[in-house]
């Protein structure tokens, strides 16, 4: 029996192994993912992003507890950075949430970024799909600690939460482009600390400056103290409100079509690149071009034109294949 | 063919609160290019085994300084067997008397690292004995 079949029968080890195969880029995982695809698209996906140390993992732990009380099965994908020097990683998000590890209604997977710069790993979408096919009702995706510009999560999750803490900067930080634009919900965590009121005020002011169409979703700024569980019920209520809004407003259709388009284009780009790279690397073309470039006899623009003409257009592509 | 990235779970079973050793070893694994799932302090054998399965790790490294190794470590091996996951190797480090080592090994612990072991030796052991 293949992994996908086992997963659909509730086999946890098979699910964990397929996630590994996906992460390690095993081509066998593609066939399994194809079989799981019809069983995906049911889960509600929550993204949690924000700077390092803001309390994202602790929030995930509390949100998970709240959804478990409602009887929902919860999947968690927690991403931490890969060392650019050694390729190693310390994935430490579980420290805050491992009390859920032996709850059969929870599945937690830690992923390393493995060189991907958008705040999540390349494998995140497929790992989410596996959890979706496992029957998770809610899947929480925790990004790496982000700075200003790691915004891939917004295409992945139905509801994006940006977690801030007091004291990170002035109100100009709050009107810059980037992660502050992607929130459906703002959380000011560690709200018992000095400066929390100011952070809430600055975020609210930033939100008031934006123009919105009538009926458009307006993100709220919520306060939490995740370590004590304060504000979590309100946060989950806000998630449910946003989820309902996506359906009543029809925004869910726009979200899905943008997400599907992003997924397809990325997959196509990767596949074409891998395919053509594989050919030019193995038949000597790549080495030839590179030596031409180092002698300044070949320019990269013409080289790419020639590769595309040879491998991607019409009869030439068939001959080369 | 794509290559397996080695994944190791590092955790502390039971009640002792000293995790410096575990952190030093986790860091050494990171520097050796492994993905380390660090579960932190005060883990039950059940939590450790569930985490290892969900994370699909190749091995589990447990640090224990409390003296409860003869109870907690065999329990981890036993739970792995019950879950059909005893292909995941378990090794441990900490304050463990020589006399206890044969018993731990017959319970399924693959290797025991006692105080004074260098991190290089631990990393070398993992690279030699653990395959993804």
GROMACS .gro file of C-alpha atoms in nm:
model
  453
    1UNK     CA    1   0.000   0.000   0.000
    2UNK     CA    2   0.135   0.346  -0.087
    3UNK     CA    3   0.182   0.627   0.160
    4UNK     CA    4  -0.121   0.822   0.038
    5UNK     CA    5  -0.357   0.528   0.094
    6UNK     CA    6  -0.215   0.470   0.439
    7UNK     CA    7  -0.251   0.837   0.525
    8UNK     CA    8  -0.616   0.834   0.423
    9UNK     CA    9  -0.662   0.540   0.662
   10UNK     CA   10  -0.515   0.745   0.945
   11UNK     CA   11  -0.156   0.617   0.948
   12UNK     CA   12   0.048   0.880   1.133
   13UNK     CA   13   0.389   0.738   1.043
   14UNK     CA   14   0.300   0.735   0.674
   15UNK     CA   15   0.200   1.102   0.697
   16UNK     CA   16   0.522   1.191   0.875
   17UNK     CA   17   0.725   1.002   0.615
   18UNK     CA   18   0.554   1.165   0.321
   19UNK     CA   19   0.624   1.507   0.472
   20UNK     CA   20   0.989   1.403   0.491
   21UNK     CA   21   0.991   1.284   0.131
   22UNK     CA   22   0.838   1.615   0.026
   23UNK     CA   23   1.090   1.815   0.226
   24UNK     CA   24   1.382   1.612   0.090
   25UNK     CA   25   1.255   1.653  -0.267
   26UNK     CA   26   1.194   1.283  -0.337
   27UNK     CA   27   1.020   1.254  -0.673
   28UNK     CA   28   0.815   0.960  -0.540
   29UNK     CA   29   0.630   1.210  -0.319
   30UNK     CA   30   0.469   1.371  -0.624
   31UNK     CA   31   0.255   1.066  -0.699
   32UNK     CA   32   0.143   1.043  -0.338
   33UNK     CA   33   0.053   1.414  -0.334
   34UNK     CA   34  -0.150   1.366  -0.651
   35UNK     CA   35  -0.356   1.100  -0.476
   36UNK     CA   36  -0.410   1.317  -0.169
   37UNK     CA   37  -0.506   1.631  -0.361
   38UNK     CA   38  -0.878   1.543  -0.397
   39UNK     CA   39  -0.892   1.510  -0.018
   40UNK     CA   40  -0.753   1.858   0.049
   41UNK     CA   41  -0.908   2.203   0.060
   42UNK     CA   42  -1.121   2.138   0.367
   43UNK     CA   43  -0.907   2.274   0.650
   44UNK     CA   44  -0.907   2.632   0.774
   45UNK     CA   45  -0.552   2.768   0.751
   46UNK     CA   46  -0.428   3.022   1.003
   47UNK     CA   47  -0.092   3.195   0.953
   48UNK     CA   48   0.107   3.334   1.245
   49UNK     CA   49   0.395   3.566   1.167
   50UNK     CA   50   0.596   3.831   1.346
   51UNK     CA   51   0.945   3.910   1.472
   52UNK     CA   52   1.159   3.658   1.663
   53UNK     CA   53   1.067   3.634   2.027
   54UNK     CA   54   0.723   3.791   1.985
   55UNK     CA   55   0.560   3.481   2.133
   56UNK     CA   56   0.437   3.311   1.815
   57UNK     CA   57   0.494   2.955   1.936
   58UNK     CA   58   0.331   3.024   2.270
   59UNK     CA   59   0.031   3.174   2.090
   60UNK     CA   60   0.012   2.868   1.863
   61UNK     CA   61   0.011   2.650   2.175
   62UNK     CA   62  -0.279   2.846   2.325
   63UNK     CA   63  -0.479   2.868   2.002
   64UNK     CA   64  -0.439   2.492   1.966
   65UNK     CA   65  -0.571   2.437   2.318
   66UNK     CA   66  -0.870   2.661   2.242
   67UNK     CA   67  -0.958   2.478   1.920
   68UNK     CA   68  -0.915   2.141   2.094
   69UNK     CA   69  -1.176   2.254   2.349
   70UNK     CA   70  -1.409   2.313   2.055
   71UNK     CA   71  -1.344   1.956   1.943
   72UNK     CA   72  -1.142   2.051   1.634
   73UNK     CA   73  -0.843   1.853   1.515
   74UNK     CA   74  -0.540   2.078   1.480
   75UNK     CA   75  -0.233   2.052   1.258
   76UNK     CA   76   0.068   2.274   1.321
   77UNK     CA   77   0.349   2.354   1.080
   78UNK     CA   78   0.626   2.541   1.260
   79UNK     CA   79   0.913   2.683   1.057
   80UNK     CA   80   1.256   2.779   1.191
   81UNK     CA   81   1.566   2.892   1.001
   82UNK     CA   82   1.833   2.676   0.840
   83UNK     CA   83   2.194   2.776   0.893
   84UNK     CA   84   2.327   2.933   0.573
   85UNK     CA   85   2.671   2.796   0.663
   86UNK     CA   86   2.617   2.434   0.763
   87UNK     CA   87   2.266   2.353   0.639
   88UNK     CA   88   2.181   2.247   0.993
   89UNK     CA   89   1.895   2.383   1.199
   90UNK     CA   90   1.760   2.390   1.550
   91UNK     CA   91   1.385   2.360   1.533
   92UNK     CA   92   1.271   2.478   1.872
   93UNK     CA   93   0.906   2.574   1.829
   94UNK     CA   94   0.796   2.250   1.994
   95UNK     CA   95   0.938   2.363   2.328
   96UNK     CA   96   0.630   2.583   2.372
   97UNK     CA   97   0.373   2.339   2.241
   98UNK     CA   98   0.490   1.987   2.308
   99UNK     CA   99   0.222   1.934   2.576
  100UNK     CA  100  -0.004   1.864   2.274
  101UNK     CA  101   0.233   1.603   2.128
  102UNK     CA  102   0.055   1.299   2.267
  103UNK     CA  103  -0.294   1.436   2.202
  104UNK     CA  104  -0.417   1.231   1.906
  105UNK     CA  105  -0.615   1.528   1.776
  106UNK     CA  106  -0.298   1.729   1.721
  107UNK     CA  107  -0.014   1.678   1.473
  108UNK     CA  108   0.290   1.904   1.492
  109UNK     CA  109   0.560   1.922   1.229
  110UNK     CA  110   0.874   2.136   1.248
  111UNK     CA  111   1.029   2.246   0.920
  112UNK     CA  112   1.354   2.422   0.842
  113UNK     CA  113   1.357   2.700   0.581
  114UNK     CA  114   1.631   2.523   0.379
  115UNK     CA  115   1.731   2.838   0.200
  116UNK     CA  116   1.383   2.972   0.125
  117UNK     CA  117   1.359   3.342   0.212
  118UNK     CA  118   0.986   3.414   0.234
  119UNK     CA  119   0.935   3.312   0.598
  120UNK     CA  120   0.823   2.955   0.525
  121UNK     CA  121   0.988   2.658   0.356
  122UNK     CA  122   0.933   2.548  -0.003
  123UNK     CA  123   0.767   2.234   0.131
  124UNK     CA  124   0.518   2.413   0.357
  125UNK     CA  125   0.227   2.408   0.113
  126UNK     CA  126   0.259   2.035   0.049
  127UNK     CA  127   0.300   1.956   0.419
  128UNK     CA  128  -0.019   2.154   0.484
  129UNK     CA  129  -0.190   1.948   0.214
  130UNK     CA  130  -0.088   1.624   0.383
  131UNK     CA  131  -0.235   1.750   0.713
  132UNK     CA  132  -0.547   1.860   0.531
  133UNK     CA  133  -0.586   1.510   0.384
  134UNK     CA  134  -0.530   1.365   0.734
  135UNK     CA  135  -0.851   1.539   0.832
  136UNK     CA  136  -0.718   1.830   1.035
  137UNK     CA  137  -0.994   2.091   1.079
  138UNK     CA  138  -0.761   2.378   1.154
  139UNK     CA  139  -0.399   2.406   1.041
  140UNK     CA  140  -0.178   2.669   1.201
  141UNK     CA  141   0.132   2.775   1.011
  142UNK     CA  142   0.397   2.952   1.217
  143UNK     CA  143   0.657   3.134   1.007
  144UNK     CA  144   1.017   3.192   1.106
  145UNK     CA  145   1.072   3.509   1.303
  146UNK     CA  146   1.040   3.772   1.031
  147UNK     CA  147   1.160   4.124   0.979
  148UNK     CA  148   0.976   4.338   0.730
  149UNK     CA  149   0.947   4.162   0.401
  150UNK     CA  150   0.884   3.790   0.444
  151UNK     CA  151   0.525   3.771   0.333
  152UNK     CA  152   0.476   3.433   0.162
  153UNK     CA  153   0.236   3.332   0.438
  154UNK     CA  154  -0.036   3.565   0.307
  155UNK     CA  155  -0.090   3.348  -0.002
  156UNK     CA  156  -0.088   3.032   0.206
  157UNK     CA  157  -0.324   3.102   0.496
  158UNK     CA  158  -0.690   3.203   0.494
  159UNK     CA  159  -0.628   3.430   0.788
  160UNK     CA  160  -0.290   3.592   0.852
  161UNK     CA  161  -0.203   3.700   1.206
  162UNK     CA  162   0.078   3.948   1.257
  163UNK     CA  163   0.211   3.929   1.612
  164UNK     CA  164   0.382   4.238   1.749
  165UNK     CA  165   0.521   4.319   2.090
  166UNK     CA  166   0.564   4.653   2.265
  167UNK     CA  167   0.876   4.857   2.205
  168UNK     CA  168   0.986   4.761   1.855
  169UNK     CA  169   0.975   5.100   1.691
  170UNK     CA  170   0.787   5.418   1.630
  171UNK     CA  171   0.479   5.491   1.425
  172UNK     CA  172   0.676   5.526   1.103
  173UNK     CA  173   0.769   5.158   1.131
  174UNK     CA  174   0.397   5.094   1.138
  175UNK     CA  175   0.325   5.264   0.804
  176UNK     CA  176   0.606   5.099   0.612
  177UNK     CA  177   0.523   4.844   0.347
  178UNK     CA  178   0.565   4.476   0.417
  179UNK     CA  179   0.438   4.253   0.692
  180UNK     CA  180   0.209   4.516   0.842
  181UNK     CA  181   0.009   4.517   0.521
  182UNK     CA  182  -0.068   4.148   0.524
  183UNK     CA  183  -0.250   4.114   0.856
  184UNK     CA  184  -0.612   4.010   0.882
  185UNK     CA  185  -0.565   4.020   1.258
  186UNK     CA  186  -0.305   4.205   1.462
  187UNK     CA  187  -0.200   4.070   1.797
  188UNK     CA  188  -0.004   4.278   2.045
  189UNK     CA  189   0.138   4.003   2.261
  190UNK     CA  190   0.306   4.052   2.600
  191UNK     CA  191   0.036   4.313   2.650
  192UNK     CA  192   0.122   4.344   3.018
  193UNK     CA  193   0.449   4.513   2.928
  194UNK     CA  194   0.523   4.882   2.923
  195UNK     CA  195   0.443   5.043   2.593
  196UNK     CA  196   0.165   4.801   2.496
  197UNK     CA  197  -0.095   5.079   2.483
  198UNK     CA  198   0.128   5.280   2.254
  199UNK     CA  199   0.185   4.986   2.020
  200UNK     CA  200  -0.188   4.919   2.002
  201UNK     CA  201  -0.254   5.289   1.935
  202UNK     CA  202   0.007   5.313   1.659
  203UNK     CA  203  -0.121   5.003   1.483
  204UNK     CA  204  -0.479   5.127   1.510
  205UNK     CA  205  -0.378   5.464   1.370
  206UNK     CA  206  -0.200   5.297   1.080
  207UNK     CA  207  -0.517   5.099   1.008
  208UNK     CA  208  -0.735   5.409   1.020
  209UNK     CA  209  -0.518   5.577   0.756
  210UNK     CA  210  -0.593   5.306   0.501
  211UNK     CA  211  -0.889   5.344   0.269
  212UNK     CA  212  -1.132   5.059   0.244
  213UNK     CA  213  -1.432   4.980   0.030
  214UNK     CA  214  -1.764   4.956   0.216
  215UNK     CA  215  -1.800   4.613   0.376
  216UNK     CA  216  -1.429   4.536   0.338
  217UNK     CA  217  -1.260   4.352   0.626
  218UNK     CA  218  -1.098   4.584   0.878
  219UNK     CA  219  -0.825   4.412   1.083
  220UNK     CA  220  -0.859   4.447   1.456
  221UNK     CA  221  -0.575   4.497   1.698
  222UNK     CA  222  -0.610   4.246   1.981
  223UNK     CA  223  -0.410   4.219   2.302
  224UNK     CA  224  -0.284   3.889   2.436
  225UNK     CA  225  -0.061   3.753   2.708
  226UNK     CA  226   0.000   3.417   2.548
  227UNK     CA  227   0.203   3.275   2.837
  228UNK     CA  228  -0.100   3.316   3.067
  229UNK     CA  229  -0.367   3.244   2.806
  230UNK     CA  230  -0.509   3.597   2.826
  231UNK     CA  231  -0.696   3.718   2.517
  232UNK     CA  232  -0.696   3.382   2.339
  233UNK     CA  233  -1.074   3.331   2.334
  234UNK     CA  234  -1.113   3.675   2.174
  235UNK     CA  235  -0.847   3.586   1.917
  236UNK     CA  236  -1.018   3.261   1.823
  237UNK     CA  237  -1.352   3.446   1.800
  238UNK     CA  238  -1.184   3.690   1.560
  239UNK     CA  239  -1.054   3.399   1.349
  240UNK     CA  240  -1.403   3.260   1.322
  241UNK     CA  241  -1.534   3.606   1.230
  242UNK     CA  242  -1.274   3.641   0.953
  243UNK     CA  243  -1.343   3.293   0.827
  244UNK     CA  244  -1.716   3.374   0.809
  245UNK     CA  245  -1.637   3.703   0.634
  246UNK     CA  246  -1.434   3.523   0.366
  247UNK     CA  247  -1.740   3.319   0.277
  248UNK     CA  248  -2.013   3.583   0.307
  249UNK     CA  249  -1.812   3.840   0.110
  250UNK     CA  250  -1.705   3.592  -0.155
  251UNK     CA  251  -1.342   3.683  -0.087
  252UNK     CA  252  -1.267   3.314  -0.048
  253UNK     CA  253  -1.299   3.272  -0.427
  254UNK     CA  254  -1.046   3.547  -0.495
  255UNK     CA  255  -0.814   3.401  -0.228
  256UNK     CA  256  -0.839   3.050  -0.372
  257UNK     CA  257  -0.782   3.155  -0.730
  258UNK     CA  258  -0.480   3.371  -0.641
  259UNK     CA  259  -0.337   3.092  -0.428
  260UNK     CA  260  -0.393   2.828  -0.695
  261UNK     CA  261  -0.233   3.048  -0.956
  262UNK     CA  262   0.072   3.109  -0.734
  263UNK     CA  263   0.108   2.738  -0.665
  264UNK     CA  264   0.080   2.643  -1.030
  265UNK     CA  265   0.322   2.909  -1.152
  266UNK     CA  266   0.582   2.822  -0.889
  267UNK     CA  267   0.556   2.455  -0.966
  268UNK     CA  268   0.582   2.515  -1.339
  269UNK     CA  269   0.881   2.743  -1.294
  270UNK     CA  270   1.061   2.491  -1.072
  271UNK     CA  271   0.985   2.205  -1.304
  272UNK     CA  272   1.098   2.385  -1.620
  273UNK     CA  273   1.412   2.503  -1.449
  274UNK     CA  274   1.499   2.160  -1.313
  275UNK     CA  275   1.428   1.995  -1.645
  276UNK     CA  276   1.635   2.232  -1.856
  277UNK     CA  277   1.912   2.264  -1.599
  278UNK     CA  278   1.936   1.885  -1.587
  279UNK     CA  279   1.977   1.865  -1.962
  280UNK     CA  280   2.232   2.141  -2.009
  281UNK     CA  281   2.431   2.024  -1.708
  282UNK     CA  282   2.452   1.666  -1.833
  283UNK     CA  283   2.514   1.732  -2.204
  284UNK     CA  284   2.799   1.977  -2.154
  285UNK     CA  285   2.615   2.289  -2.271
  286UNK     CA  286   2.633   2.449  -1.927
  287UNK     CA  287   3.009   2.403  -1.895
  288UNK     CA  288   3.056   2.538  -2.248
  289UNK     CA  289   2.851   2.850  -2.174
  290UNK     CA  290   3.030   2.911  -1.844
  291UNK     CA  291   3.373   2.887  -1.999
  292UNK     CA  292   3.257   3.117  -2.277
  293UNK     CA  293   3.139   3.365  -2.015
  294UNK     CA  294   3.462   3.360  -1.821
  295UNK     CA  295   3.648   3.437  -2.146
  296UNK     CA  296   3.386   3.709  -2.205
  297UNK     CA  297   3.312   3.549  -2.545
  298UNK     CA  298   2.958   3.448  -2.455
  299UNK     CA  299   2.711   3.676  -2.282
  300UNK     CA  300   2.444   3.532  -2.048
  301UNK     CA  301   2.160   3.703  -2.238
  302UNK     CA  302   2.236   3.530  -2.569
  303UNK     CA  303   2.308   3.203  -2.389
  304UNK     CA  304   1.961   3.204  -2.229
  305UNK     CA  305   1.803   3.296  -2.565
  306UNK     CA  306   1.976   2.998  -2.723
  307UNK     CA  307   1.877   2.759  -2.446
  308UNK     CA  308   1.513   2.866  -2.459
  309UNK     CA  309   1.511   2.843  -2.841
  310UNK     CA  310   1.658   2.496  -2.827
  311UNK     CA  311   1.460   2.339  -2.542
  312UNK     CA  312   1.135   2.526  -2.518
  313UNK     CA  313   1.008   2.600  -2.865
  314UNK     CA  314   0.848   2.371  -3.118
  315UNK     CA  315   1.033   2.097  -3.302
  316UNK     CA  316   1.373   2.169  -3.145
  317UNK     CA  317   1.239   2.084  -2.801
  318UNK     CA  318   1.116   1.747  -2.923
  319UNK     CA  319   1.447   1.665  -3.088
  320UNK     CA  320   1.636   1.759  -2.773
  321UNK     CA  321   1.401   1.554  -2.554
  322UNK     CA  322   1.803   1.107  -0.645
  323UNK     CA  323   1.742   1.351  -0.365
  324UNK     CA  324   1.935   1.313  -0.045
  325UNK     CA  325   1.796   1.254   0.303
  326UNK     CA  326   1.862   1.526   0.555
  327UNK     CA  327   1.931   1.364   0.892
  328UNK     CA  328   1.683   1.465   1.160
  329UNK     CA  329   1.743   1.413   1.530
  330UNK     CA  330   1.520   1.484   1.828
  331UNK     CA  331   1.699   1.617   2.134
  332UNK     CA  332   1.503   1.626   2.455
  333UNK     CA  333   1.508   1.588   2.827
  334UNK     CA  334   1.284   1.328   2.984
  335UNK     CA  335   1.170   1.367   3.340
  336UNK     CA  336   1.211   1.628   3.602
  337UNK     CA  337   1.566   1.758   3.611
  338UNK     CA  338   1.601   2.117   3.505
  339UNK     CA  339   1.949   2.127   3.359
  340UNK     CA  340   1.946   2.156   2.983
  341UNK     CA  341   2.285   2.307   2.910
  342UNK     CA  342   2.427   1.972   2.805
  343UNK     CA  343   2.132   1.908   2.575
  344UNK     CA  344   2.172   2.252   2.421
  345UNK     CA  345   2.546   2.207   2.364
  346UNK     CA  346   2.481   1.876   2.188
  347UNK     CA  347   2.193   2.025   1.985
  348UNK     CA  348   2.422   2.303   1.872
  349UNK     CA  349   2.693   2.052   1.774
  350UNK     CA  350   2.440   1.862   1.561
  351UNK     CA  351   2.330   2.187   1.398
  352UNK     CA  352   2.689   2.269   1.313
  353UNK     CA  353   2.726   1.921   1.166
  354UNK     CA  354   2.441   2.000   0.925
  355UNK     CA  355   2.163   1.805   1.097
  356UNK     CA  356   1.809   1.924   1.159
  357UNK     CA  357   1.757   1.914   1.533
  358UNK     CA  358   1.409   1.907   1.680
  359UNK     CA  359   1.456   2.041   2.029
  360UNK     CA  360   1.168   1.960   2.261
  361UNK     CA  361   1.314   2.108   2.577
  362UNK     CA  362   1.269   2.017   2.940
  363UNK     CA  363   1.031   1.798   3.138
  364UNK     CA  364   0.915   1.567   2.866
  365UNK     CA  365   0.727   1.245   2.933
  366UNK     CA  366   0.832   0.935   2.737
  367UNK     CA  367   0.490   0.953   2.565
  368UNK     CA  368   0.553   1.311   2.447
  369UNK     CA  369   0.901   1.225   2.326
  370UNK     CA  370   0.784   0.926   2.125
  371UNK     CA  371   0.485   1.111   1.975
  372UNK     CA  372   0.710   1.400   1.874
  373UNK     CA  373   0.969   1.166   1.722
  374UNK     CA  374   0.703   0.998   1.511
  375UNK     CA  375   0.539   1.321   1.394
  376UNK     CA  376   0.878   1.468   1.307
  377UNK     CA  377   0.996   1.146   1.134
  378UNK     CA  378   1.336   1.169   1.300
  379UNK     CA  379   1.611   0.913   1.244
  380UNK     CA  380   1.719   0.910   1.606
  381UNK     CA  381   1.642   1.043   1.951
  382UNK     CA  382   1.911   1.183   2.181
  383UNK     CA  383   1.804   1.209   2.543
  384UNK     CA  384   1.988   1.398   2.813
  385UNK     CA  385   1.922   1.286   3.165
  386UNK     CA  386   2.085   1.395   3.487
  387UNK     CA  387   1.817   1.310   3.741
  388UNK     CA  388   1.902   0.948   3.813
  389UNK     CA  389   1.574   0.825   3.666
  390UNK     CA  390   1.741   0.686   3.353
  391UNK     CA  391   1.666   0.321   3.436
  392UNK     CA  392   1.293   0.402   3.440
  393UNK     CA  393   1.248   0.665   3.171
  394UNK     CA  394   1.486   0.550   2.897
  395UNK     CA  395   1.361   0.189   2.866
  396UNK     CA  396   1.008   0.333   2.866
  397UNK     CA  397   1.091   0.538   2.555
  398UNK     CA  398   1.223   0.225   2.380
  399UNK     CA  399   0.918   0.026   2.484
  400UNK     CA  400   0.674   0.291   2.354
  401UNK     CA  401   0.862   0.308   2.024
  402UNK     CA  402   0.818  -0.069   1.989
  403UNK     CA  403   0.448  -0.044   2.068
  404UNK     CA  404   0.409   0.217   1.793
  405UNK     CA  405   0.610   0.010   1.544
  406UNK     CA  406   0.868   0.283   1.542
  407UNK     CA  407   1.166   0.104   1.692
  408UNK     CA  408   1.362   0.173   1.375
  409UNK     CA  409   1.417   0.514   1.539
  410UNK     CA  410   1.743   0.475   1.733
  411UNK     CA  411   1.769   0.607   2.087
  412UNK     CA  412   2.094   0.720   2.248
  413UNK     CA  413   2.149   0.908   2.568
  414UNK     CA  414   2.392   1.116   2.764
  415UNK     CA  415   2.423   1.233   3.119
  416UNK     CA  416   2.520   1.120   3.463
  417UNK     CA  417   2.483   0.746   3.420
  418UNK     CA  418   2.683   0.499   3.631
  419UNK     CA  419   2.887   0.241   3.438
  420UNK     CA  420   2.696  -0.040   3.606
  421UNK     CA  421   2.367   0.078   3.455
  422UNK     CA  422   2.491   0.087   3.095
  423UNK     CA  423   2.452  -0.286   3.010
  424UNK     CA  424   2.093  -0.281   3.136
  425UNK     CA  425   2.010   0.028   2.928
  426UNK     CA  426   2.164  -0.127   2.618
  427UNK     CA  427   1.970  -0.448   2.660
  428UNK     CA  428   1.655  -0.234   2.693
  429UNK     CA  429   1.724  -0.093   2.347
  430UNK     CA  430   1.940   0.216   2.405
  431UNK     CA  431   2.196   0.215   2.123
  432UNK     CA  432   2.467   0.416   2.296
  433UNK     CA  433   2.532   0.587   2.627
  434UNK     CA  434   2.757   0.894   2.647
  435UNK     CA  435   2.890   0.969   2.994
  436UNK     CA  436   3.034   1.297   3.126
  437UNK     CA  437   3.354   1.404   2.952
  438UNK     CA  438   3.249   1.280   2.606
  439UNK     CA  439   3.336   1.538   2.341
  440UNK     CA  440   3.064   1.665   2.108
  441UNK     CA  441   3.283   1.555   1.817
  442UNK     CA  442   3.258   1.196   1.938
  443UNK     CA  443   2.880   1.216   1.965
  444UNK     CA  444   2.844   1.368   1.619
  445UNK     CA  445   3.083   1.109   1.475
  446UNK     CA  446   2.884   0.827   1.636
  447UNK     CA  447   2.558   0.959   1.489
  448UNK     CA  448   2.709   0.998   1.142
  449UNK     CA  449   2.847   0.646   1.156
  450UNK     CA  450   2.544   0.466   1.296
  451UNK     CA  451   2.242   0.663   1.185
  452UNK     CA  452   2.129   0.666   0.825
  453UNK     CA  453   1.828   0.854   0.692
   0.00000   0.00000   0.00000
